[in-house]
Coordinates of C-alpha atoms and ligand atoms in Angstrom, one line a residue:
R505 CA 0.1 -0.3 -0.1
K506 CA 1.3 3.8 -1.1
R507 CA 0.0 5.4 1.8
K508 CA -1.3 4.9 5.2
A509 CA -5.2 3.6 5.3
V510 CA -7.8 5.8 6.9
I511 CA -10.7 3.9 8.4
A512 CA -13.1 6.0 9.7
G513 CA -16.4 5.4 11.1
N514 CA -19.5 7.7 10.5
W515 CA -21.7 7.5 12.9
K516 CA -24.4 9.9 11.6
M517 CA -27.4 10.6 14.2
N518 CA -26.4 7.3 16.0
N519 CA -25.1 6.6 19.8
T520 CA -26.2 8.9 23.1
P521 CA -23.2 9.5 24.8
T522 CA -24.2 6.4 27.3
E523 CA -23.9 3.9 24.0
A524 CA -20.9 5.9 22.4
G525 CA -18.9 4.7 25.9
L526 CA -20.4 1.1 25.6
L527 CA -19.5 0.9 21.6
L528 CA -16.0 2.2 22.2
E529 CA -15.3 0.0 24.9
A530 CA -15.5 -2.9 22.3
L531 CA -14.2 -1.0 19.7
I532 CA -11.0 0.2 21.4
P533 CA -9.3 -3.2 22.0
G534 CA -10.0 -4.7 18.9
V535 CA -8.5 -2.1 17.1
H536 CA -5.5 -1.2 19.5
D537 CA -3.0 -3.1 16.6
A538 CA -4.1 -1.8 13.9
D539 CA -1.8 -0.5 11.1
C540 CA -4.6 1.7 9.8
E541 CA -5.7 5.1 11.1
V542 CA -8.5 4.8 12.6
V543 CA -10.9 7.7 13.4
V544 CA -14.4 7.9 15.0
C545 CA -16.9 11.1 13.8
V546 CA -19.6 11.1 16.1
P547 CA -22.7 13.5 17.2
F548 CA -21.5 16.9 18.3
T549 CA -22.9 15.3 22.2
D550 CA -20.8 12.4 22.2
L551 CA -17.6 14.4 21.2
C552 CA -16.4 15.3 25.1
N553 CA -17.3 11.5 25.8
V554 CA -15.8 10.2 23.0
V555 CA -12.6 12.4 23.2
A556 CA -12.1 11.2 27.3
K557 CA -12.3 7.6 26.1
C558 CA -10.3 7.6 23.3
A559 CA -6.8 9.5 25.6
G560 CA -4.1 7.4 25.0
T561 CA -5.8 5.1 22.2
N562 CA -4.8 5.1 19.0
V563 CA -8.7 5.7 17.9
H564 CA -8.6 9.7 16.4
V565 CA -11.9 11.5 17.2
G566 CA -13.8 13.5 14.4
A567 CA -16.9 15.8 14.4
Q568 CA -19.2 15.2 11.6
N569 CA -20.3 19.2 10.6
V570 CA -18.7 22.5 11.1
H571 CA -19.5 25.9 11.3
F572 CA -17.6 28.4 9.0
E573 CA -17.8 31.2 10.5
K574 CA -15.1 32.0 13.8
S575 CA -17.5 32.5 16.3
G576 CA -21.4 34.8 16.7
A577 CA -25.1 35.1 16.3
F578 CA -25.3 31.3 14.9
T579 CA -27.8 30.2 17.1
G580 CA -27.2 26.4 17.3
E581 CA -23.9 26.5 15.4
V582 CA -20.6 24.8 16.3
S583 CA -17.0 26.3 15.3
A584 CA -13.9 24.7 14.2
D585 CA -12.4 26.8 17.8
M586 CA -14.5 25.1 19.6
L587 CA -13.8 21.5 18.2
L588 CA -10.8 21.7 18.4
D589 CA -10.4 23.2 21.9
L590 CA -12.6 19.8 22.7
G591 CA -9.7 17.6 21.5
V592 CA -11.1 16.6 18.6
E593 CA -8.6 16.1 15.2
Y594 CA -10.9 15.5 12.2
V595 CA -14.5 16.7 11.0
V596 CA -15.9 14.9 7.9
I597 CA -17.8 17.7 5.8
G598 CA -20.1 18.0 2.9
H599 CA -21.7 14.5 3.8
S600 CA -24.3 13.9 0.6
E601 CA -27.0 13.6 3.7
R602 CA -25.9 17.7 4.6
R603 CA -26.0 18.1 0.8
Q604 CA -29.6 16.6 0.1
Y605 CA -31.2 17.3 3.6
F606 CA -29.8 20.4 4.8
G607 CA -28.6 22.6 2.3
E608 CA -25.2 22.4 1.9
T609 CA -23.6 22.8 -1.3
D610 CA -20.6 23.0 -2.9
E611 CA -19.6 26.4 -1.4
T612 CA -20.8 25.9 1.8
V613 CA -18.5 23.2 1.5
N614 CA -15.4 25.2 0.5
K615 CA -16.3 27.6 3.2
R616 CA -16.4 25.0 6.1
T617 CA -12.8 23.0 4.2
L618 CA -10.9 26.7 4.8
A619 CA -12.5 27.3 8.3
A620 CA -11.8 23.6 9.3
L621 CA -8.1 24.1 8.2
N622 CA -7.4 27.1 9.3
A623 CA -8.0 25.9 12.9
G624 CA -5.9 22.9 12.7
L625 CA -8.5 20.1 11.9
K626 CA -8.6 17.6 9.3
P627 CA -11.2 17.9 7.2
I628 CA -12.6 14.8 5.4
V629 CA -14.5 16.3 2.0
C630 CA -17.1 14.1 0.6
V631 CA -18.1 14.2 -2.8
G632 CA -20.0 11.5 -5.2
E633 CA -22.7 11.5 -7.7
S634 CA -26.6 10.3 -7.7
L635 CA -27.7 7.3 -9.2
T636 CA -28.9 9.8 -12.0
Q637 CA -25.9 11.6 -12.5
R638 CA -23.9 8.3 -13.3
E639 CA -26.6 7.1 -15.7
Q640 CA -25.9 10.3 -17.6
G641 CA -22.4 9.9 -17.7
V642 CA -21.3 13.0 -16.0
T643 CA -19.9 11.4 -12.8
E644 CA -16.4 12.4 -13.4
E645 CA -16.9 16.0 -14.2
L646 CA -19.4 16.5 -11.2
V647 CA -17.0 15.2 -8.8
R648 CA -13.9 17.2 -10.8
M649 CA -16.0 20.2 -9.8
Q650 CA -16.9 19.3 -6.3
V651 CA -12.6 18.7 -5.2
K652 CA -12.4 22.1 -7.4
I653 CA -14.9 24.3 -5.3
A654 CA -14.2 21.7 -1.9
L655 CA -10.5 23.3 -2.3
K656 CA -11.1 27.0 -3.8
D657 CA -8.0 29.1 -1.5
V658 CA -7.1 26.1 0.1
T659 CA -2.8 26.3 0.0
E660 CA -0.4 23.9 -0.7
E661 CA 0.7 23.4 3.1
Q662 CA -3.1 22.7 4.3
V663 CA -3.8 20.5 1.5
K664 CA -1.7 17.7 3.3
N665 CA -4.7 17.5 5.7
V666 CA -7.2 17.1 3.6
I667 CA -8.7 14.0 2.9
I668 CA -11.2 13.3 0.3
A669 CA -14.0 10.7 0.5
Y670 CA -15.7 9.5 -2.9
E671 CA -19.1 8.1 -1.6
P672 CA -21.6 7.5 -4.4
I673 CA -24.7 8.5 -3.3
W674 CA -26.8 5.6 -4.6
A675 CA -24.3 3.6 -2.3
I676 CA -24.4 4.9 0.9
G677 CA -27.2 3.0 3.5
T678 CA -28.1 0.9 0.5
G679 CA -26.2 -2.1 0.9
R680 CA -25.5 -1.6 -2.9
T681 CA -21.8 -1.2 -3.0
A682 CA -19.8 0.4 -5.7
T683 CA -17.7 -2.5 -7.4
S684 CA -14.2 -2.2 -6.9
D685 CA -13.4 -0.9 -10.3
Q686 CA -16.1 1.7 -9.8
A687 CA -14.7 2.9 -6.8
Q688 CA -10.9 3.1 -8.5
E689 CA -11.9 4.8 -11.5
V690 CA -13.2 7.6 -9.5
C691 CA -10.6 7.8 -6.9
A692 CA -7.8 7.6 -9.9
A693 CA -10.1 10.3 -11.3
I694 CA -9.9 12.7 -7.7
R695 CA -6.1 11.8 -7.2
K696 CA -5.6 13.2 -10.8
V697 CA -7.9 16.8 -10.3
V698 CA -5.7 17.4 -7.0
G699 CA -2.7 16.5 -9.1
E700 CA -3.7 19.1 -11.7
L701 CA -4.3 21.4 -9.1
Y702 CA -1.0 20.6 -6.5
G703 CA 0.9 18.6 -8.5
N704 CA 1.8 15.0 -8.5
D705 CA 3.8 14.8 -5.3
I706 CA 0.7 16.1 -3.3
A707 CA -1.8 14.2 -5.1
E708 CA 0.1 10.8 -4.7
G709 CA 0.4 11.8 -0.9
M710 CA -3.3 12.5 -0.2
T711 CA -5.6 10.0 1.3
I712 CA -9.0 9.3 -0.6
Q713 CA -11.3 7.3 0.9
Y714 CA -14.2 4.7 -0.5
G715 CA -17.7 5.4 1.4
G716 CA -20.7 3.5 0.4
S717 CA -22.0 0.3 2.0
M718 CA -18.4 -0.7 3.0
N719 CA -19.1 -3.7 5.4
P720 CA -16.7 -6.9 6.6
A721 CA -17.4 -8.4 2.8
N722 CA -16.4 -6.3 0.6
A723 CA -13.6 -4.0 2.6
A724 CA -10.7 -6.0 1.4
E725 CA -11.3 -5.9 -2.4
L726 CA -12.3 -2.4 -1.8
L727 CA -8.9 -1.5 -0.2
A728 CA -6.7 -3.3 -2.2
K729 CA -7.4 -1.0 -5.2
P730 CA -4.5 1.4 -5.5
D731 CA -6.3 5.1 -5.6
V732 CA -8.6 3.8 -2.5
D733 CA -6.6 4.4 0.8
G734 CA -9.2 3.8 3.5
G735 CA -13.3 4.2 3.8
L736 CA -15.6 6.3 5.5
I737 CA -18.0 3.6 6.8
G738 CA -21.8 4.3 8.0
G739 CA -23.9 1.6 9.1
A740 CA -21.4 -0.9 9.9
S741 CA -19.4 1.6 12.3
L742 CA -21.9 1.2 14.6
H743 CA -21.1 -2.2 15.7
A744 CA -17.8 -2.9 17.1
G745 CA -17.2 -6.3 15.2
K746 CA -17.5 -5.1 12.5
F747 CA -15.6 -2.1 12.4
C748 CA -12.7 -3.9 13.6
E749 CA -13.0 -6.5 10.7
I750 CA -12.8 -3.3 8.3
V751 CA -10.0 -2.3 10.3
D752 CA -8.4 -5.5 9.6
A753 CA -9.0 -5.6 6.4
A754 CA -6.8 -2.5 6.0
T755 CA -4.1 -3.6 7.5
Ligands
G3H1155 O1 -20.4 8.3 5.8 C1 -20.8 7.2 5.4 C2 -21.3 6.9 4.0 O2 -22.4 7.6 4.0 C3 -21.5 5.0 4.0 O3 -22.5 4.7 5.1 O4 -21.5 2.4 4.9 O5 -24.0 3.2 6.1 O6 -23.7 3.2 3.5 P1 -22.8 3.5 4.9

């Protein structure tokens, strides 16, 4: 493997702080000898407990969104500085569920990415096409555009801290995984556009994940592809056993 894999669980809106503690008690011992980077991206309300539980372990902690302003009259929002101060390291940005249900656009994804990077958080920027877009043959064009806009004004130094997650919307939570060839094709296209923007060295160093119904049965084949450097795992990350098996497949 050219790059160290990053396996990130995205719990979405699941697990109370109490439930989070129980899940981590099962998960942490199961991944302690992982060769890959292990991340759990959890609801805001779980962060405090999860940061405490993961301290001194190899499990890194992420949030699932961040506001782009530093502070101010934005009721209900959470800033990058707030997350950083709590001990959070990663943040998922532009997940398709946020684009679909909460008005996220490529432009707000870019603003959040810049805010996260400026504060010192590592963004996991999600891109991916709908089924209609795939059928219309515009997947690569669309994903290229999503990447370009997300990374607008991101410096060469900053982009080294960015992870891009390719998540075809039709594969999320549907049990319908992209084939490993489909995942490879788009992850390679993402690396190509990063190369056009920042040069080959930076593109070769970037972590590009696949997400969408990744599970213990299909993880090894997906992760064997040269441009698939990890996974963003939804449903299967809610089960310690399944998540640990995926982590094992990445090592
Ligand atoms: O962020 C994770 C993805 O949306 C994948 O979710 O593994 O439940 O399909 P899933």
